[in-house]
Tab-separated table of C-alpha atoms and ligand atoms in Angstrom:
chain	number	residue	atom	x	y	z
Z	1	UNK	CA	19.060	8.701	-16.396
Z	2	UNK	CA	16.428	11.049	-15.057
Z	3	UNK	CA	14.960	13.393	-16.963
Z	4	UNK	CA	14.462	17.277	-16.679
Z	5	UNK	CA	10.528	16.552	-15.392
Z	6	UNK	CA	12.573	14.181	-12.782
Z	7	UNK	CA	15.067	16.801	-11.702
Z	8	UNK	CA	12.702	19.468	-11.887
Z	9	UNK	CA	9.613	17.511	-9.611
Z	10	UNK	CA	12.812	16.494	-6.838
Z	11	UNK	CA	13.423	20.528	-6.821
Z	12	UNK	CA	10.400	21.226	-5.817
Z	13	UNK	CA	8.929	18.837	-3.569
Z	14	UNK	CA	8.972	19.208	-0.016
Z	15	UNK	CA	7.384	21.639	1.836
Z	16	UNK	CA	6.541	25.408	0.390
Z	17	UNK	CA	6.932	23.811	-2.623
Z	18	UNK	CA	4.959	26.593	-4.786
Z	19	UNK	CA	7.135	29.570	-3.235
Z	20	UNK	CA	10.078	27.345	-3.815
Z	21	UNK	CA	8.860	26.442	-7.533
Z	22	UNK	CA	9.009	30.083	-7.851
Z	23	UNK	CA	11.705	31.433	-6.627
Z	24	UNK	CA	13.941	28.677	-8.375
Z	25	UNK	CA	12.123	29.627	-12.221
Z	26	UNK	CA	13.172	33.118	-11.237
Z	27	UNK	CA	16.882	32.294	-10.005
Z	28	UNK	CA	16.713	30.268	-13.349
Z	29	UNK	CA	15.360	33.660	-15.306
Z	30	UNK	CA	17.717	36.506	-13.596
Z	31	UNK	CA	20.833	34.133	-15.069
Z	32	UNK	CA	19.178	34.372	-18.214
Z	33	UNK	CA	18.661	38.034	-17.730
Z	34	UNK	CA	22.685	38.387	-16.397
Z	35	UNK	CA	24.076	37.014	-19.714
Z	36	UNK	CA	21.699	39.149	-21.711
Z	37	UNK	CA	22.835	41.827	-19.701
Z	38	UNK	CA	26.684	40.903	-19.666
Z	39	UNK	CA	26.549	40.474	-23.659
Z	40	UNK	CA	25.063	44.382	-23.818
Z	41	UNK	CA	27.373	45.856	-21.509
Z	42	UNK	CA	30.241	44.734	-22.928
Z	43	UNK	CA	30.228	47.339	-25.267
Z	44	UNK	CA	30.533	50.274	-22.429
Z	45	UNK	CA	32.215	48.670	-20.322
Z	46	UNK	CA	35.046	46.370	-22.426
Z	47	UNK	CA	34.136	42.511	-22.556
Z	48	UNK	CA	36.962	42.191	-19.063
Z	49	UNK	CA	34.888	44.236	-16.434
Z	50	UNK	CA	31.213	43.072	-18.531
Z	51	UNK	CA	32.553	39.349	-17.982
Z	52	UNK	CA	33.648	39.844	-14.375
Z	53	UNK	CA	30.204	41.809	-13.524
Z	54	UNK	CA	28.625	38.518	-14.486
Z	55	UNK	CA	30.659	36.067	-12.938
Z	56	UNK	CA	30.198	37.571	-9.419
Z	57	UNK	CA	26.167	39.024	-9.675
Z	58	UNK	CA	25.823	34.476	-11.143
Z	59	UNK	CA	27.967	33.090	-8.780
Z	60	UNK	CA	25.701	35.338	-5.713
Z	61	UNK	CA	22.059	33.647	-8.104
Z	62	UNK	CA	23.460	30.565	-7.792
Z	63	UNK	CA	24.450	30.015	-4.443
Z	64	UNK	CA	21.031	31.483	-3.607
Z	65	UNK	CA	19.277	28.801	-5.594
Z	66	UNK	CA	21.563	25.794	-3.682
Z	67	UNK	CA	20.327	28.088	-0.479
Z	68	UNK	CA	16.762	27.205	-1.121
Z	69	UNK	CA	17.247	23.684	-2.351
Z	70	UNK	CA	19.128	22.755	0.868
Z	71	UNK	CA	16.344	25.537	2.708
Z	72	UNK	CA	13.717	23.808	1.191
Z	73	UNK	CA	15.294	19.777	2.267
Z	74	UNK	CA	15.802	21.278	6.087
Z	75	UNK	CA	12.225	22.044	6.214
Z	76	UNK	CA	11.008	18.590	4.410
Z	77	UNK	CA	13.661	16.677	7.528
Z	78	UNK	CA	11.738	18.863	10.264
Z	79	UNK	CA	8.572	17.870	9.276
Z	80	UNK	CA	9.520	14.566	8.703
Z	81	UNK	CA	11.224	14.920	12.286
Z	82	UNK	CA	7.369	16.264	13.821
Z	83	UNK	CA	5.714	13.767	12.208
Z	84	UNK	CA	7.956	11.015	13.762
Z	85	UNK	CA	7.210	12.387	16.945
Z	86	UNK	CA	3.275	12.054	16.815
Z	87	UNK	CA	3.292	8.690	15.468
Z	88	UNK	CA	5.777	7.206	17.820
Z	89	UNK	CA	2.929	9.160	20.669
Z	90	UNK	CA	0.208	7.672	18.720
Z	91	UNK	CA	1.126	3.930	18.636
Z	92	UNK	CA	2.180	4.217	22.125
Z	93	UNK	CA	-1.130	5.988	23.252
Z	94	UNK	CA	-2.502	2.539	21.355
Z	95	UNK	CA	-0.332	0.012	23.576
Z	96	UNK	CA	1.300	-1.707	19.952
Z	97	UNK	CA	4.492	-3.110	20.327
Z	98	UNK	CA	5.966	-2.689	16.615
Z	99	UNK	CA	9.005	-4.324	15.921
Z	100	UNK	CA	12.091	-3.235	14.082
Z	101	UNK	CA	9.789	-0.021	12.345
Z	102	UNK	CA	12.496	1.338	10.076
Z	103	UNK	CA	10.838	4.155	8.377
Z	104	UNK	CA	13.716	4.788	6.089
Z	105	UNK	CA	15.225	3.171	2.681
Z	106	UNK	CA	12.015	1.764	0.079
Z	107	UNK	CA	9.396	1.649	3.234
Z	108	UNK	CA	7.003	4.838	3.997
Z	109	UNK	CA	8.018	7.236	6.014
Z	110	UNK	CA	6.698	9.390	9.255
Z	111	UNK	CA	4.832	11.033	7.213
Z	112	UNK	CA	2.616	8.925	4.978
Z	113	UNK	CA	2.641	6.560	8.294
Z	114	UNK	CA	1.085	9.606	10.408
Z	115	UNK	CA	-0.991	10.388	7.809
Z	116	UNK	CA	-2.537	6.375	8.298
Z	117	UNK	CA	-2.446	6.137	11.640
Z	118	UNK	CA	-5.616	9.764	11.255
Z	119	UNK	CA	-7.269	7.592	8.437
Z	120	UNK	CA	-7.555	4.542	11.033
Z	121	UNK	CA	-7.917	6.404	14.035
Z	122	UNK	CA	-11.488	7.128	11.597
Z	123	UNK	CA	-12.138	2.975	12.404
Z	124	UNK	CA	-12.331	2.336	8.771
Z	125	UNK	CA	-14.133	-1.030	7.988
Z	126	UNK	CA	-12.836	-1.870	4.345
Z	127	UNK	CA	-8.981	-1.378	3.832
Z	128	UNK	CA	-6.816	-2.032	0.374
Z	129	UNK	CA	-3.111	-1.757	0.699
Z	130	UNK	CA	-1.067	-1.879	-2.927
Z	131	UNK	CA	2.730	-2.218	-1.606
Z	132	UNK	CA	3.675	-4.149	1.400
Z	133	UNK	CA	5.819	-2.483	4.760
Z	134	UNK	CA	5.255	-0.697	7.794
Z	135	UNK	CA	2.100	0.248	6.686
Z	136	UNK	CA	0.846	-3.420	6.719
Z	137	UNK	CA	2.933	-3.081	10.424
Z	138	UNK	CA	0.138	-0.412	11.433
Z	139	UNK	CA	-2.579	-1.859	9.394
Z	140	UNK	CA	-1.913	-5.305	10.992
Z	141	UNK	CA	-2.405	-4.378	14.663
Z	142	UNK	CA	-5.709	-2.334	13.574
Z	143	UNK	CA	-7.158	-5.212	12.591
Z	144	UNK	CA	-5.986	-6.984	15.662
Z	145	UNK	CA	-7.669	-4.211	17.379
Z	146	UNK	CA	-10.984	-3.924	15.654
Z	147	UNK	CA	-12.037	-7.748	14.538
Z	148	UNK	CA	-14.852	-6.413	12.612
Z	149	UNK	CA	-12.742	-4.034	10.100
Z	150	UNK	CA	-10.745	-6.124	7.235
Z	151	UNK	CA	-7.915	-5.553	5.415
Z	152	UNK	CA	-6.107	-7.123	2.253
Z	153	UNK	CA	-2.726	-5.858	1.324
Z	154	UNK	CA	-0.724	-6.743	-2.318
Z	155	UNK	CA	2.895	-7.568	-2.720
Z	156	UNK	CA	4.724	-8.762	-5.180
Z	157	UNK	CA	7.821	-9.752	-4.045
Z	158	UNK	CA	7.245	-13.382	-2.133
Z	159	UNK	CA	11.038	-12.841	-0.451
Z	160	UNK	CA	10.212	-9.468	1.112
Z	161	UNK	CA	7.225	-10.641	2.123
Z	162	UNK	CA	7.943	-13.921	4.028
Z	163	UNK	CA	10.393	-11.109	5.914
Z	164	UNK	CA	7.680	-9.316	6.927
Z	165	UNK	CA	5.378	-11.817	7.834
Z	166	UNK	CA	7.114	-13.077	10.738
Z	167	UNK	CA	5.951	-9.417	11.686
Z	168	UNK	CA	2.223	-9.702	11.423
Z	169	UNK	CA	1.785	-12.672	13.878
Z	170	UNK	CA	0.189	-14.195	15.565
Z	171	UNK	CA	-2.534	-15.048	11.588
Z	172	UNK	CA	-5.550	-12.909	11.793
Z	173	UNK	CA	-8.848	-13.811	9.718
Z	174	UNK	CA	-8.892	-10.000	8.664
Z	175	UNK	CA	-6.176	-9.539	7.641
Z	176	UNK	CA	-4.431	-10.785	4.850
Z	177	UNK	CA	-0.850	-10.136	1.920
Z	178	UNK	CA	-1.580	-11.348	-0.752
Z	179	UNK	CA	1.580	-12.549	-3.138
Z	180	UNK	CA	0.657	-11.689	-6.983
Z	181	UNK	CA	3.514	-11.212	-9.459
Z	182	UNK	CA	2.535	-8.011	-11.374
Z	183	UNK	CA	1.196	-8.113	-14.998
Z	184	UNK	CA	1.133	-5.707	-17.214
Z	185	UNK	CA	-1.732	-4.320	-18.734
Z	186	UNK	CA	-3.287	-1.779	-21.042
Z	187	UNK	CA	-6.837	0.145	-20.689
Z	188	UNK	CA	-7.817	3.405	-22.082
Z	189	UNK	CA	-7.469	6.021	-19.729
Z	190	UNK	CA	-10.215	8.257	-18.895
Z	191	UNK	CA	-9.291	10.852	-22.229
Z	192	UNK	CA	-8.975	7.629	-24.443
Z	193	UNK	CA	-5.352	7.624	-23.806
Z	194	UNK	CA	-3.689	4.389	-23.517
Z	195	UNK	CA	-1.721	3.994	-20.352
Z	196	UNK	CA	0.109	0.886	-19.902
Z	197	UNK	CA	0.729	-0.107	-16.389
Z	198	UNK	CA	1.758	-2.571	-14.165
Z	199	UNK	CA	-0.978	-4.211	-12.061
Z	200	UNK	CA	-0.636	-7.154	-9.110
Z	201	UNK	CA	-2.055	-9.801	-10.988
Z	202	UNK	CA	-5.415	-10.395	-8.990
Z	203	UNK	CA	-9.036	-9.764	-10.206
Z	204	UNK	CA	-11.405	-10.642	-7.051
Z	205	UNK	CA	-10.879	-7.621	-4.507
Z	206	UNK	CA	-14.414	-6.645	-4.349
Z	207	UNK	CA	-15.759	-3.506	-3.400
Z	208	UNK	CA	-16.815	-0.929	-0.625
Z	209	UNK	CA	-13.066	0.086	0.248
Z	210	UNK	CA	-13.041	2.813	2.241
Z	211	UNK	CA	-9.128	3.124	2.427
Z	212	UNK	CA	-7.255	2.511	-0.577
Z	213	UNK	CA	-2.779	2.874	0.132
Z	214	UNK	CA	-1.526	3.316	-3.029
Z	215	UNK	CA	2.114	2.519	-2.063
Z	216	UNK	CA	2.887	-0.263	-4.737
Z	217	UNK	CA	4.241	-1.772	-6.830
Z	218	UNK	CA	7.655	-0.264	-7.213
Z	219	UNK	CA	7.917	3.339	-8.973
Z	220	UNK	CA	7.725	3.573	-12.987
Z	221	UNK	CA	8.959	6.199	-15.211
Z	222	UNK	CA	5.354	7.117	-17.175
Z	223	UNK	CA	1.940	6.715	-14.767
Z	224	UNK	CA	3.146	5.108	-11.864
Z	225	UNK	CA	0.894	2.647	-10.153
Z	226	UNK	CA	-1.535	3.211	-12.444
Z	227	UNK	CA	-2.766	0.411	-12.526
Z	228	UNK	CA	-5.850	0.656	-9.934
Z	229	UNK	CA	-7.384	3.631	-12.014
Z	230	UNK	CA	-9.466	1.534	-13.744
Z	231	UNK	CA	-10.907	-0.436	-10.978
Z	232	UNK	CA	-11.345	2.108	-8.446
Z	233	UNK	CA	-15.234	3.285	-9.209
Z	234	UNK	CA	-15.665	0.694	-8.411
Z	235	UNK	CA	-13.652	-0.378	-5.483
Z	236	UNK	CA	-15.081	2.282	-3.403
Z	237	UNK	CA	-17.439	2.756	-0.495
Z	238	UNK	CA	-19.941	5.704	-0.607
Z	239	UNK	CA	-16.919	7.438	1.824
Z	240	UNK	CA	-13.453	7.196	0.961
Z	241	UNK	CA	-9.913	7.947	1.764
Z	242	UNK	CA	-7.202	7.055	-1.213
Z	243	UNK	CA	-3.477	8.108	-0.160
Z	244	UNK	CA	-1.487	8.561	-2.787
Z	245	UNK	CA	2.716	7.554	-1.577
Z	246	UNK	CA	5.473	9.534	-3.514
Z	247	UNK	CA	3.456	11.999	-4.698
Z	248	UNK	CA	6.926	13.961	-5.510
Z	249	UNK	CA	7.841	12.265	-8.282
Z	250	UNK	CA	7.020	12.730	-11.807
Z	251	UNK	CA	4.986	8.496	-13.081
Z	252	UNK	CA	3.088	9.227	-9.704
Z	253	UNK	CA	2.081	13.290	-10.282
Z	254	UNK	CA	0.801	11.564	-13.630
Z	255	UNK	CA	-1.142	9.136	-12.123
Z	256	UNK	CA	-2.603	12.032	-9.705
Z	257	UNK	CA	-4.075	12.832	-12.625
Z	258	UNK	CA	-5.380	10.180	-14.085
Z	259	UNK	CA	-7.299	9.420	-10.787
Z	260	UNK	CA	-8.641	12.178	-10.909
Z	261	UNK	CA	-9.833	12.344	-14.176
Z	262	UNK	CA	-11.748	8.540	-13.299
Z	263	UNK	CA	-13.303	10.119	-10.064
Z	264	UNK	CA	-14.718	12.992	-11.949
Z	265	UNK	CA	-15.798	10.844	-14.705
Z	266	UNK	CA	-17.907	8.293	-11.780
Z	267	UNK	CA	-18.935	11.959	-10.618
Z	268	UNK	CA	-18.032	11.209	-7.694
Z	269	UNK	CA	-17.169	14.441	-4.869
Z	270	UNK	CA	-14.175	14.410	-3.409
Z	271	UNK	CA	-11.503	17.133	-1.738
Z	272	UNK	CA	-8.005	16.739	-2.586
Z	273	UNK	CA	-4.501	17.707	-0.176
Z	274	UNK	CA	-1.042	16.973	0.152
Z	275	UNK	CA	1.556	15.663	2.675
Z	276	UNK	CA	4.511	17.211	2.648
Z	277	UNK	CA	8.272	15.163	4.088
Z	278	UNK	CA	11.162	14.916	1.799
Z	279	UNK	CA	8.418	12.394	0.074
Z	280	UNK	CA	4.703	13.647	-0.575
Z	281	UNK	CA	1.507	12.363	-0.046
Z	282	UNK	CA	-1.354	13.131	-1.347
Z	283	UNK	CA	-5.048	12.012	-0.250
Z	284	UNK	CA	-7.840	12.142	-2.144
Z	285	UNK	CA	-10.833	11.579	0.466
Z	286	UNK	CA	-15.226	12.025	0.010
Z	287	UNK	CA	-16.002	15.291	2.200
Z	288	UNK	CA	-17.613	13.790	5.057
Z	289	UNK	CA	-13.959	13.010	5.293
Z	290	UNK	CA	-12.579	16.645	4.172
Z	291	UNK	CA	-11.689	17.934	7.668
Z	292	UNK	CA	-8.940	15.692	8.291
Z	293	UNK	CA	-7.376	18.770	5.929
Z	294	UNK	CA	-7.385	20.307	9.053
Z	295	UNK	CA	-5.748	17.676	10.615
Y	1	SAM	C1	6.856	1.452	-1.222
Y	1	SAM	S1	7.265	0.543	-0.693
Y	1	SAM	C2	5.591	0.028	-0.240
Y	1	SAM	C3	5.744	1.016	1.516
Y	1	SAM	C4	4.818	0.398	2.168
Y	1	SAM	N1	4.140	1.362	2.451
Y	1	SAM	C5	5.957	0.798	3.861
Y	1	SAM	O1	5.066	0.786	4.555
Y	1	SAM	O2	7.296	-0.109	4.321
Y	1	SAM	C6	7.197	-0.840	-2.430
Y	1	SAM	C7	7.735	-1.828	-2.594
Y	1	SAM	O3	8.790	-1.946	-1.686
Y	1	SAM	C8	8.918	-3.222	-1.262
Y	1	SAM	N2	9.166	-2.874	0.836
Y	1	SAM	C9	9.031	-2.080	1.202
Y	1	SAM	N3	9.546	-2.190	1.804
Y	1	SAM	C10	11.025	-2.490	2.170
Y	1	SAM	C11	11.786	-3.537	2.996
Y	1	SAM	N4	12.422	-3.145	3.851
Y	1	SAM	N5	13.257	-3.676	2.348
Y	1	SAM	C12	13.116	-4.516	1.289
Y	1	SAM	N6	11.877	-3.843	0.287
Y	1	SAM	C13	10.836	-3.444	0.917
Y	1	SAM	C14	8.261	-4.157	-1.196
Y	1	SAM	O4	8.124	-4.944	-2.376
Y	1	SAM	C15	7.140	-3.151	-1.827
Y	1	SAM	O5	5.479	-3.801	-2.160
């Protein structure tokens, strides 16, 4: 069952989310004021008139709330459509033929893939991807074109990995998908708080990653996908970009806080920004990559 905080995060996800959060909160407050006003007016106008007026105003407020929510989803879809057009142009420009590039369901959406494309166009050297899928096809194509780059994609689901494998052919030495079952790990968070999360059963990832894409394993309610956090400072190259997908969800929002305090604790300077389609991606990057905010 969804919690209040999950529903709230869902309602305000997408473009202009701060404005929408304000409008939604304002509408809820206005509904409460209408009830109070109706109770006060009942003495003067009589209960029938007061209730009728309150119902009328309340209906108008509810309709405007529905309109705000629907317009939010519509503008998110428009953002995704715009991202898809740019992404297709970028893929065509590189001459990549990507089969079955379906950006729906559990897959990455166009806005995430476009972010990945923009980061790949900066020619990173070492890429770590958590959770494999459509973005892995982009990473594999990139590694094929750039033999000097290396990428590791971690995947927990062996059956899905077998399906995806047929799209990552021929095998290339500089891209590996490592299939590893998930383990529950408990660790001490930045302020001494105990955090339990799932992590792929691997310990030897090395270091020096200039791109880390956090889009797996499947989300959890609290501190979703935070298993990478204890390893983050060590994994990162001096110049890095971290992309966190599904950052509209409460569990991922909790993890964003952990990532920030971990980076701050390790004295790593960063800029943070976000991309909003139907899903939200939050990006942390060293200031030398900060221009991506405007790209
Ligand atoms: C959010 S998805 C990872 C998405 C990935 N970055 C992508 O581009 O599709 C998290 C997990 O969902 C599973 N998954 C991804 N795409 C899938 C698909 N098309 N069908 C079934 N499972 C999928 C994989 O196990 C993956 O690790």
